[in-house]
Amino acid sequence: MKCLILAAGYATRLYPLTENFPKPLLTVGDKTILDWLIDDIDTSGEVDEYVVISNHKYAHHFDAWAKTKAQKISVVDDGTDSNETRLGAVKDIQFAIDKLGLDDDMLVIAGDNVLDFSLTRFVAYAKEKQSSCIMRYYEGDLKRLTKCGVVQIDENDRIIGMEEKPAEPKSNWCCPPFYYYTKADARLVEKGIESGCGTDAPGSYIAWLCAETTVYAMEMPGSRYDIGNLESYERVKAEYKGITK
């Protein structure tokens, strides 16, 4: 299995902290955000390569970081150098697939989230389902729902509909940026793009894919700490206790 880490954003809301430094390499506790994610995922024993998808501005920072890690890590530079010219998450995924010739099951995650639970539980869920999967959590705030991916599920956790940033959310199930693609479904990313699926938000591909094949949604077993601005970063640094679930 390959783990693709989306890290090509510019984190403009964290300026000046991230003006010349990537958000995923900010420190929380005694590790960078990316270290927390990779060191946890690696305990599953399922991933044989990590692929960090960066923009051109920050790629050298990830290259230097990768040299400190024991895992096999490839850094892919998507060639963009500003927030205005970014490719978008789905096109970045396809860029990495093409660049490295990837053809495998894939765990696709955003590289800027801190979790209090182990992602190995999600990997195990996906392996059991033998199908592409996402996670979901209950969100009661309507305003927040309109800013994320919202999913509808049946009684067996199968997705029956998904929409990114809906004006009128059809459920309270919000989707964090953690996805599992089977090898067969990873091969369909290019088709999804050609068919007109959104490319900015990573969940847009799943919104397209769930109409093509079976995709399941696991309820998130803990909390996600989203570092969106300087205030939230300071709060996470003060409150985060590590992976406890």
Short mmCIF file of N, CA, C and O in Angstrom, two decimals, residues 92-221:
data_model
loop_
_atom_site.label_atom_id
_atom_site.label_comp_id
_atom_site.label_asym_id
_atom_site.label_seq_id
_atom_site.Cartn_x
_atom_site.Cartn_y
_atom_site.Cartn_z
N ASP A 92 -3.41 16.95 -7.84
CA ASP A 92 -2.13 16.60 -7.21
C ASP A 92 -1.99 15.09 -7.04
O ASP A 92 -0.91 14.52 -7.23
N ILE A 93 -3.09 14.44 -6.68
CA ILE A 93 -3.07 12.98 -6.53
C ILE A 93 -2.73 12.33 -7.87
O ILE A 93 -1.86 11.45 -7.95
N GLN A 94 -3.39 12.76 -8.93
CA GLN A 94 -3.12 12.20 -10.25
C GLN A 94 -1.70 12.53 -10.71
O GLN A 94 -1.03 11.70 -11.34
N PHE A 95 -1.21 13.73 -10.37
CA PHE A 95 0.15 14.11 -10.71
C PHE A 95 1.15 13.14 -10.10
O PHE A 95 2.09 12.68 -10.76
N ALA A 96 0.96 12.80 -8.82
CA ALA A 96 1.86 11.87 -8.14
C ALA A 96 1.76 10.47 -8.73
O ALA A 96 2.77 9.77 -8.90
N ILE A 97 0.54 10.03 -9.06
CA ILE A 97 0.35 8.71 -9.68
C ILE A 97 1.14 8.63 -10.99
O ILE A 97 1.85 7.65 -11.25
N ASP A 98 1.01 9.68 -11.80
CA ASP A 98 1.71 9.69 -13.09
C ASP A 98 3.23 9.81 -12.90
O ASP A 98 4.00 9.12 -13.57
N LYS A 99 3.65 10.68 -12.02
CA LYS A 99 5.07 10.96 -11.82
C LYS A 99 5.83 9.72 -11.36
O LYS A 99 6.95 9.44 -11.82
N LEU A 100 5.23 8.97 -10.44
CA LEU A 100 5.91 7.81 -9.86
C LEU A 100 5.44 6.48 -10.42
O LEU A 100 5.94 5.42 -10.02
N GLY A 101 4.46 6.52 -11.31
CA GLY A 101 3.94 5.27 -11.87
C GLY A 101 3.26 4.41 -10.82
O GLY A 101 3.41 3.18 -10.83
N LEU A 102 2.51 5.02 -9.93
CA LEU A 102 1.90 4.29 -8.81
C LEU A 102 0.73 3.44 -9.30
O LEU A 102 -0.10 3.89 -10.09
N ASP A 103 0.66 2.21 -8.81
CA ASP A 103 -0.43 1.29 -9.15
C ASP A 103 -0.62 0.34 -7.98
O ASP A 103 -0.12 -0.77 -7.97
N ASP A 104 -1.33 0.82 -6.96
CA ASP A 104 -1.44 0.07 -5.71
C ASP A 104 -2.65 0.59 -4.93
O ASP A 104 -3.24 1.62 -5.29
N ASP A 105 -3.03 -0.12 -3.86
CA ASP A 105 -3.98 0.45 -2.91
C ASP A 105 -3.35 1.72 -2.33
O ASP A 105 -2.12 1.80 -2.20
N MET A 106 -4.20 2.70 -1.98
CA MET A 106 -3.66 3.96 -1.50
C MET A 106 -4.43 4.49 -0.29
O MET A 106 -5.65 4.52 -0.28
N LEU A 107 -3.66 4.90 0.70
CA LEU A 107 -4.19 5.69 1.81
C LEU A 107 -3.84 7.13 1.47
O LEU A 107 -2.67 7.46 1.28
N VAL A 108 -4.85 7.99 1.34
CA VAL A 108 -4.64 9.39 0.95
C VAL A 108 -5.07 10.28 2.11
O VAL A 108 -6.22 10.21 2.56
N ILE A 109 -4.13 11.08 2.61
CA ILE A 109 -4.43 11.89 3.80
C ILE A 109 -3.92 13.32 3.63
O ILE A 109 -2.96 13.58 2.93
N ALA A 110 -4.59 14.23 4.30
CA ALA A 110 -4.08 15.60 4.40
C ALA A 110 -2.94 15.60 5.41
O ALA A 110 -3.04 14.97 6.47
N GLY A 111 -1.88 16.33 5.10
CA GLY A 111 -0.70 16.30 5.95
C GLY A 111 -0.68 17.34 7.04
O GLY A 111 0.36 17.57 7.65
N ASP A 112 -1.83 17.96 7.31
CA ASP A 112 -1.83 19.08 8.27
C ASP A 112 -2.84 18.90 9.39
O ASP A 112 -3.28 19.88 9.99
N ASN A 113 -3.23 17.66 9.68
CA ASN A 113 -4.18 17.39 10.75
C ASN A 113 -3.54 16.58 11.87
O ASN A 113 -2.74 15.68 11.62
N VAL A 114 -3.89 16.90 13.09
CA VAL A 114 -3.42 16.17 14.26
C VAL A 114 -4.58 15.37 14.83
O VAL A 114 -5.69 15.89 14.99
N LEU A 115 -4.34 14.11 15.15
CA LEU A 115 -5.39 13.21 15.61
C LEU A 115 -5.08 12.66 17.00
O LEU A 115 -3.90 12.49 17.34
N ASP A 116 -6.13 12.34 17.77
CA ASP A 116 -5.90 11.69 19.06
C ASP A 116 -6.18 10.19 18.98
O ASP A 116 -6.18 9.50 19.98
N PHE A 117 -6.40 9.67 17.77
CA PHE A 117 -6.63 8.23 17.57
C PHE A 117 -5.71 7.72 16.46
O PHE A 117 -5.19 8.50 15.65
N SER A 118 -5.51 6.42 16.43
CA SER A 118 -4.61 5.83 15.45
C SER A 118 -5.30 5.59 14.12
O SER A 118 -6.39 5.00 14.06
N LEU A 119 -4.66 6.02 13.05
CA LEU A 119 -5.20 5.78 11.71
C LEU A 119 -5.10 4.31 11.31
O LEU A 119 -5.69 3.90 10.32
N THR A 120 -4.39 3.51 12.09
CA THR A 120 -4.32 2.08 11.79
C THR A 120 -5.70 1.43 11.90
O THR A 120 -5.97 0.43 11.24
N ARG A 121 -6.57 2.03 12.70
CA ARG A 121 -7.94 1.50 12.82
C ARG A 121 -8.71 1.70 11.53
O ARG A 121 -9.52 0.86 11.13
N PHE A 122 -8.46 2.81 10.86
CA PHE A 122 -9.10 3.08 9.57
C PHE A 122 -8.55 2.14 8.50
O PHE A 122 -9.29 1.61 7.68
N VAL A 123 -7.24 1.92 8.52
CA VAL A 123 -6.63 0.99 7.57
C VAL A 123 -7.22 -0.40 7.74
O VAL A 123 -7.56 -1.07 6.75
N ALA A 124 -7.37 -0.85 8.97
CA ALA A 124 -7.94 -2.18 9.24
C ALA A 124 -9.38 -2.27 8.77
O ALA A 124 -9.81 -3.29 8.20
N TYR A 125 -10.15 -1.20 8.98
CA TYR A 125 -11.55 -1.15 8.53
C TYR A 125 -11.62 -1.31 7.01
O TYR A 125 -12.41 -2.10 6.48
N ALA A 126 -10.77 -0.57 6.30
CA ALA A 126 -10.77 -0.61 4.84
C ALA A 126 -10.35 -1.98 4.32
O ALA A 126 -10.92 -2.50 3.35
N LYS A 127 -9.35 -2.58 4.97
CA LYS A 127 -8.90 -3.90 4.55
C LYS A 127 -10.01 -4.94 4.75
O LYS A 127 -10.18 -5.85 3.95
N GLU A 128 -10.76 -4.77 5.83
CA GLU A 128 -11.88 -5.70 6.10
C GLU A 128 -12.98 -5.52 5.06
O GLU A 128 -13.55 -6.51 4.59
N LYS A 129 -13.28 -4.29 4.70
CA LYS A 129 -14.34 -4.02 3.72
C LYS A 129 -13.92 -4.39 2.31
O LYS A 129 -14.78 -4.64 1.45
N GLN A 130 -12.62 -4.40 2.05
CA GLN A 130 -12.10 -4.66 0.71
C GLN A 130 -12.74 -3.75 -0.32
O GLN A 130 -13.16 -4.16 -1.41
N SER A 131 -12.83 -2.48 0.08
CA SER A 131 -13.49 -1.49 -0.76
C SER A 131 -12.91 -0.13 -0.42
O SER A 131 -12.28 0.04 0.64
N SER A 132 -13.07 0.84 -1.29
CA SER A 132 -12.65 2.20 -0.95
C SER A 132 -13.48 2.70 0.22
O SER A 132 -14.66 2.37 0.36
N CYS A 133 -12.84 3.51 1.08
CA CYS A 133 -13.50 3.95 2.32
C CYS A 133 -13.10 5.38 2.66
O CYS A 133 -12.05 5.87 2.23
N ILE A 134 -13.95 6.02 3.44
CA ILE A 134 -13.64 7.32 4.02
C ILE A 134 -13.99 7.25 5.51
O ILE A 134 -14.47 6.23 5.99
N MET A 135 -13.76 8.35 6.21
CA MET A 135 -14.25 8.46 7.59
C MET A 135 -15.33 9.53 7.66
O MET A 135 -15.47 10.36 6.76
N ARG A 136 -16.08 9.51 8.74
CA ARG A 136 -17.16 10.47 8.95
C ARG A 136 -17.27 10.79 10.43
O ARG A 136 -16.94 9.97 11.28
N TYR A 137 -17.72 12.00 10.74
CA TYR A 137 -18.02 12.36 12.12
C TYR A 137 -19.24 13.25 12.16
O TYR A 137 -19.56 13.94 11.18
N TYR A 138 -19.95 13.23 13.28
CA TYR A 138 -21.19 14.01 13.40
C TYR A 138 -20.85 15.48 13.62
O TYR A 138 -20.06 15.82 14.50
N GLU A 139 -21.46 16.33 12.82
CA GLU A 139 -21.28 17.77 12.94
C GLU A 139 -22.65 18.44 13.07
O GLU A 139 -23.47 18.35 12.16
N GLY A 140 -22.88 19.07 14.20
CA GLY A 140 -24.18 19.69 14.45
C GLY A 140 -24.28 21.13 13.99
O GLY A 140 -25.39 21.68 13.91
N ASP A 141 -23.16 21.73 13.64
CA ASP A 141 -23.13 23.14 13.25
C ASP A 141 -23.36 23.26 11.74
O ASP A 141 -22.53 22.83 10.94
N LEU A 142 -24.48 23.85 11.35
CA LEU A 142 -24.84 23.96 9.94
C LEU A 142 -23.80 24.76 9.15
O LEU A 142 -23.45 24.40 8.02
N LYS A 143 -23.28 25.82 9.74
CA LYS A 143 -22.30 26.65 9.06
C LYS A 143 -21.05 25.85 8.73
O LYS A 143 -20.48 25.98 7.63
N ARG A 144 -20.62 25.00 9.66
CA ARG A 144 -19.44 24.17 9.41
C ARG A 144 -19.71 23.13 8.33
O ARG A 144 -18.84 22.82 7.52
N LEU A 145 -20.92 22.60 8.32
CA LEU A 145 -21.27 21.59 7.32
C LEU A 145 -21.18 22.15 5.90
O LEU A 145 -20.81 21.44 4.97
N THR A 146 -21.50 23.43 5.74
CA THR A 146 -21.46 24.03 4.40
C THR A 146 -20.04 24.28 3.92
O THR A 146 -19.83 24.67 2.77
N LYS A 147 -19.06 24.01 4.78
CA LYS A 147 -17.66 24.23 4.41
C LYS A 147 -16.87 22.94 4.28
O LYS A 147 -15.65 22.96 4.16
N CYS A 148 -17.56 21.80 4.32
CA CYS A 148 -16.85 20.51 4.24
C CYS A 148 -17.60 19.53 3.36
O CYS A 148 -18.64 19.86 2.79
N GLY A 149 -17.07 18.33 3.25
CA GLY A 149 -17.77 17.28 2.52
C GLY A 149 -18.82 16.65 3.42
O GLY A 149 -18.54 16.32 4.57
N VAL A 150 -20.03 16.51 2.91
CA VAL A 150 -21.13 15.94 3.69
C VAL A 150 -21.60 14.66 3.01
O VAL A 150 -21.83 14.64 1.79
N VAL A 151 -21.72 13.61 3.79
CA VAL A 151 -22.02 12.30 3.23
C VAL A 151 -23.33 11.75 3.77
O VAL A 151 -23.69 11.99 4.93
N GLN A 152 -24.05 11.02 2.94
CA GLN A 152 -25.24 10.26 3.34
C GLN A 152 -24.89 8.78 3.27
O GLN A 152 -24.24 8.33 2.32
N ILE A 153 -25.33 8.04 4.27
CA ILE A 153 -25.01 6.61 4.32
C ILE A 153 -26.26 5.77 4.56
O ILE A 153 -27.28 6.28 5.06
N ASP A 154 -26.16 4.48 4.21
CA ASP A 154 -27.25 3.57 4.53
C ASP A 154 -26.95 2.86 5.85
O ASP A 154 -25.97 3.18 6.54
N GLU A 155 -27.74 1.86 6.20
CA GLU A 155 -27.59 1.19 7.49
C GLU A 155 -26.32 0.34 7.58
O GLU A 155 -25.94 -0.10 8.67
N ASN A 156 -25.66 0.12 6.45
CA ASN A 156 -24.43 -0.67 6.43
C ASN A 156 -23.17 0.17 6.24
O ASN A 156 -22.11 -0.36 5.90
N ASP A 157 -23.28 1.47 6.45
CA ASP A 157 -22.16 2.42 6.29
C ASP A 157 -21.80 2.70 4.84
O ASP A 157 -20.84 3.40 4.57
N ARG A 158 -22.57 2.19 3.91
CA ARG A 158 -22.28 2.46 2.49
C ARG A 158 -22.73 3.88 2.14
O ARG A 158 -23.80 4.32 2.55
N ILE A 159 -21.90 4.58 1.39
CA ILE A 159 -22.24 5.93 0.98
C ILE A 159 -23.29 5.89 -0.13
O ILE A 159 -23.14 5.20 -1.13
N ILE A 160 -24.37 6.65 0.06
CA ILE A 160 -25.41 6.75 -0.96
C ILE A 160 -25.43 8.15 -1.58
O ILE A 160 -26.19 8.42 -2.51
N GLY A 161 -24.59 9.02 -1.07
CA GLY A 161 -24.48 10.36 -1.65
C GLY A 161 -23.46 11.18 -0.89
O GLY A 161 -23.30 11.03 0.32
N MET A 162 -22.73 12.02 -1.62
CA MET A 162 -21.75 12.89 -0.99
C MET A 162 -21.65 14.18 -1.78
O MET A 162 -21.72 14.18 -3.01
N GLU A 163 -21.49 15.29 -1.06
CA GLU A 163 -21.37 16.60 -1.70
C GLU A 163 -20.37 17.45 -0.95
O GLU A 163 -20.37 17.50 0.27
N GLU A 164 -19.49 18.11 -1.69
CA GLU A 164 -18.52 19.02 -1.09
C GLU A 164 -19.14 20.41 -0.93
O GLU A 164 -19.73 20.95 -1.86
N LYS A 165 -19.03 20.97 0.27
CA LYS A 165 -19.48 22.33 0.59
C LYS A 165 -20.91 22.60 0.11
O LYS A 165 -21.16 23.53 -0.66
N PRO A 166 -21.86 21.78 0.57
CA PRO A 166 -23.25 21.95 0.10
C PRO A 166 -23.92 23.18 0.71
O PRO A 166 -23.73 23.49 1.89
N ALA A 167 -24.70 23.87 -0.08
CA ALA A 167 -25.46 25.02 0.43
C ALA A 167 -26.54 24.55 1.39
O ALA A 167 -26.85 25.23 2.38
N GLU A 168 -27.08 23.35 1.13
CA GLU A 168 -28.10 22.76 1.99
C GLU A 168 -27.69 21.31 2.31
O GLU A 168 -28.05 20.39 1.58
N PRO A 169 -26.96 21.10 3.39
CA PRO A 169 -26.48 19.76 3.75
C PRO A 169 -27.62 18.76 3.93
O PRO A 169 -28.64 19.10 4.54
N LYS A 170 -27.43 17.56 3.42
CA LYS A 170 -28.47 16.53 3.49
C LYS A 170 -28.29 15.59 4.67
O LYS A 170 -29.08 14.67 4.85
N SER A 171 -27.23 15.79 5.44
CA SER A 171 -27.02 15.00 6.65
C SER A 171 -26.09 15.77 7.58
O SER A 171 -25.64 16.87 7.24
N ASN A 172 -25.80 15.20 8.72
CA ASN A 172 -24.85 15.80 9.67
C ASN A 172 -23.52 15.06 9.68
O ASN A 172 -22.70 15.28 10.57
N TRP A 173 -23.31 14.19 8.71
CA TRP A 173 -22.06 13.44 8.64
C TRP A 173 -21.03 14.21 7.81
O TRP A 173 -21.18 14.35 6.59
N CYS A 174 -20.02 14.68 8.47
CA CYS A 174 -18.95 15.46 7.85
C CYS A 174 -17.74 14.55 7.62
O CYS A 174 -17.49 13.63 8.40
N CYS A 175 -17.00 14.79 6.54
CA CYS A 175 -15.90 13.90 6.16
C CYS A 175 -14.55 14.58 6.33
O CYS A 175 -14.26 15.57 5.66
N PRO A 176 -13.70 14.07 7.22
CA PRO A 176 -12.34 14.59 7.35
C PRO A 176 -11.50 14.12 6.17
O PRO A 176 -11.87 13.16 5.48
N PRO A 177 -10.34 14.73 5.92
CA PRO A 177 -9.55 14.40 4.73
C PRO A 177 -8.65 13.17 4.88
O PRO A 177 -7.42 13.24 4.83
N PHE A 178 -9.29 12.01 5.05
CA PHE A 178 -8.59 10.74 5.14
C PHE A 178 -9.36 9.73 4.29
O PHE A 178 -10.55 9.48 4.55
N TYR A 179 -8.70 9.13 3.31
CA TYR A 179 -9.38 8.29 2.34
C TYR A 179 -8.55 7.03 2.06
O TYR A 179 -7.32 7.06 2.12
N TYR A 180 -9.25 5.97 1.70
CA TYR A 180 -8.59 4.74 1.26
C TYR A 180 -9.14 4.39 -0.11
O TYR A 180 -10.35 4.28 -0.30
N TYR A 181 -8.24 4.27 -1.10
CA TYR A 181 -8.64 3.84 -2.44
C TYR A 181 -8.13 2.43 -2.66
O TYR A 181 -6.94 2.14 -2.41
N THR A 182 -8.97 1.55 -3.17
CA THR A 182 -8.47 0.28 -3.66
C THR A 182 -7.62 0.55 -4.90
O THR A 182 -7.71 1.61 -5.52
N LYS A 183 -6.81 -0.42 -5.26
CA LYS A 183 -5.97 -0.28 -6.46
C LYS A 183 -6.83 0.03 -7.68
O LYS A 183 -6.49 0.91 -8.49
N ALA A 184 -7.96 -0.67 -7.80
CA ALA A 184 -8.84 -0.45 -8.96
C ALA A 184 -9.40 0.96 -8.97
O ALA A 184 -9.50 1.60 -10.02
N ASP A 185 -9.76 1.47 -7.79
CA ASP A 185 -10.36 2.81 -7.73
C ASP A 185 -9.32 3.91 -7.87
O ASP A 185 -9.63 5.01 -8.35
N ALA A 186 -8.09 3.64 -7.46
CA ALA A 186 -7.01 4.61 -7.67
C ALA A 186 -6.77 4.82 -9.16
O ALA A 186 -6.38 5.91 -9.59
N ARG A 187 -7.01 3.78 -9.95
CA ARG A 187 -6.85 3.88 -11.40
C ARG A 187 -7.92 4.76 -12.04
O ARG A 187 -7.78 5.14 -13.20
N LEU A 188 -8.98 5.08 -11.29
CA LEU A 188 -10.10 5.85 -11.84
C LEU A 188 -10.00 7.35 -11.58
O LEU A 188 -10.85 8.11 -12.03
N VAL A 189 -8.96 7.79 -10.86
CA VAL A 189 -8.84 9.21 -10.54
C VAL A 189 -8.82 10.05 -11.82
O VAL A 189 -9.52 11.07 -11.93
N GLU A 190 -8.05 9.62 -12.80
CA GLU A 190 -7.97 10.38 -14.05
C GLU A 190 -9.34 10.45 -14.73
O GLU A 190 -9.73 11.51 -15.25
N LYS A 191 -10.07 9.35 -14.72
CA LYS A 191 -11.41 9.33 -15.30
C LYS A 191 -12.33 10.30 -14.56
O LYS A 191 -13.14 11.00 -15.18
N GLY A 192 -12.21 10.34 -13.23
CA GLY A 192 -13.02 11.25 -12.45
C GLY A 192 -12.77 12.70 -12.83
O GLY A 192 -13.70 13.50 -12.98
N ILE A 193 -11.50 13.04 -13.00
CA ILE A 193 -11.14 14.41 -13.41
C ILE A 193 -11.71 14.71 -14.79
O ILE A 193 -12.31 15.77 -15.01
N GLU A 194 -11.55 13.77 -15.72
CA GLU A 194 -12.05 13.96 -17.08
C GLU A 194 -13.57 14.06 -17.11
O GLU A 194 -14.14 14.71 -17.99
N SER A 195 -14.22 13.42 -16.13
CA SER A 195 -15.68 13.44 -16.07
C SER A 195 -16.23 14.70 -15.41
O SER A 195 -17.44 14.89 -15.33
N GLY A 196 -15.31 15.54 -14.91
CA GLY A 196 -15.75 16.82 -14.37
C GLY A 196 -15.91 16.88 -12.86
O GLY A 196 -16.53 17.81 -12.34
N CYS A 197 -15.35 15.90 -12.14
CA CYS A 197 -15.43 15.99 -10.68
C CYS A 197 -14.61 17.20 -10.21
O CYS A 197 -13.66 17.61 -10.86
N GLY A 198 -14.97 17.78 -9.09
CA GLY A 198 -14.20 18.90 -8.55
C GLY A 198 -12.78 18.45 -8.28
O GLY A 198 -12.53 17.28 -8.01
N THR A 199 -11.85 19.39 -8.33
CA THR A 199 -10.45 19.00 -8.13
C THR A 199 -9.77 19.74 -6.98
O THR A 199 -8.67 19.39 -6.60
N ASP A 200 -10.42 20.74 -6.41
CA ASP A 200 -9.78 21.51 -5.34
C ASP A 200 -9.78 20.73 -4.03
O ASP A 200 -8.75 20.52 -3.40
N ALA A 201 -10.95 20.26 -3.60
CA ALA A 201 -11.08 19.49 -2.35
C ALA A 201 -10.88 18.00 -2.63
O ALA A 201 -11.44 17.48 -3.60
N PRO A 202 -10.11 17.30 -1.79
CA PRO A 202 -9.85 15.87 -2.05
C PRO A 202 -11.10 15.01 -2.02
O PRO A 202 -11.18 13.99 -2.70
N GLY A 203 -12.11 15.43 -1.24
CA GLY A 203 -13.34 14.65 -1.16
C GLY A 203 -14.16 14.67 -2.44
O GLY A 203 -15.06 13.86 -2.62
N SER A 204 -13.85 15.59 -3.35
CA SER A 204 -14.61 15.69 -4.60
C SER A 204 -14.49 14.42 -5.43
O SER A 204 -15.43 14.03 -6.13
N TYR A 205 -13.33 13.78 -5.36
CA TYR A 205 -13.17 12.52 -6.10
C TYR A 205 -14.07 11.44 -5.51
O TYR A 205 -14.71 10.68 -6.25
N ILE A 206 -14.15 11.37 -4.19
CA ILE A 206 -15.02 10.38 -3.54
C ILE A 206 -16.48 10.66 -3.89
O ILE A 206 -17.26 9.72 -4.10
N ALA A 207 -16.86 11.93 -3.94
CA ALA A 207 -18.24 12.28 -4.30
C ALA A 207 -18.58 11.74 -5.68
O ALA A 207 -19.71 11.29 -5.93
N TRP A 208 -17.61 11.75 -6.58
CA TRP A 208 -17.81 11.16 -7.91
C TRP A 208 -17.75 9.64 -7.85
O TRP A 208 -18.59 8.94 -8.42
N LEU A 209 -16.77 9.11 -7.12
CA LEU A 209 -16.53 7.67 -7.09
C LEU A 209 -17.70 6.89 -6.49
O LEU A 209 -18.01 5.80 -6.96
N CYS A 210 -18.35 7.45 -5.48
CA CYS A 210 -19.41 6.69 -4.80
C CYS A 210 -20.63 6.46 -5.70
O CYS A 210 -21.47 5.62 -5.39
N ALA A 211 -20.70 7.20 -6.81
CA ALA A 211 -21.76 6.95 -7.78
C ALA A 211 -21.34 5.88 -8.79
O ALA A 211 -22.17 5.38 -9.55
N GLU A 212 -20.05 5.55 -8.79
CA GLU A 212 -19.52 4.56 -9.73
C GLU A 212 -19.34 3.18 -9.11
O GLU A 212 -19.42 2.17 -9.80
N THR A 213 -19.06 3.15 -7.81
CA THR A 213 -18.76 1.88 -7.14
C THR A 213 -19.07 2.00 -5.65
O THR A 213 -19.47 3.06 -5.16
N THR A 214 -18.88 0.92 -4.91
CA THR A 214 -19.18 0.89 -3.49
C THR A 214 -18.08 1.56 -2.67
O THR A 214 -16.91 1.22 -2.79
N VAL A 215 -18.48 2.52 -1.83
CA VAL A 215 -17.55 3.20 -0.92
C VAL A 215 -18.21 3.23 0.47
O VAL A 215 -19.39 3.54 0.58
N TYR A 216 -17.44 2.88 1.50
CA TYR A 216 -17.96 2.86 2.86
C TYR A 216 -17.41 4.02 3.69
O TYR A 216 -16.35 4.58 3.37
N ALA A 217 -18.14 4.35 4.74
CA ALA A 217 -17.74 5.47 5.61
C ALA A 217 -17.69 5.00 7.06
O ALA A 217 -18.71 4.69 7.67
N MET A 218 -16.48 4.94 7.61
CA MET A 218 -16.26 4.53 9.00
C MET A 218 -16.45 5.74 9.92
O MET A 218 -15.95 6.82 9.64
N GLU A 219 -17.15 5.54 11.02
CA GLU A 219 -17.29 6.63 11.98
C GLU A 219 -15.95 6.88 12.67
O GLU A 219 -15.30 5.96 13.15
N MET A 220 -15.52 8.13 12.69
CA MET A 220 -14.23 8.50 13.24
C MET A 220 -14.19 8.17 14.73
O MET A 220 -15.08 8.59 15.48
N PRO A 221 -13.17 7.43 15.19
CA PRO A 221 -13.15 6.94 16.57
C PRO A 221 -12.55 7.90 17.59
O PRO A 221 -12.31 7.52 18.74
#
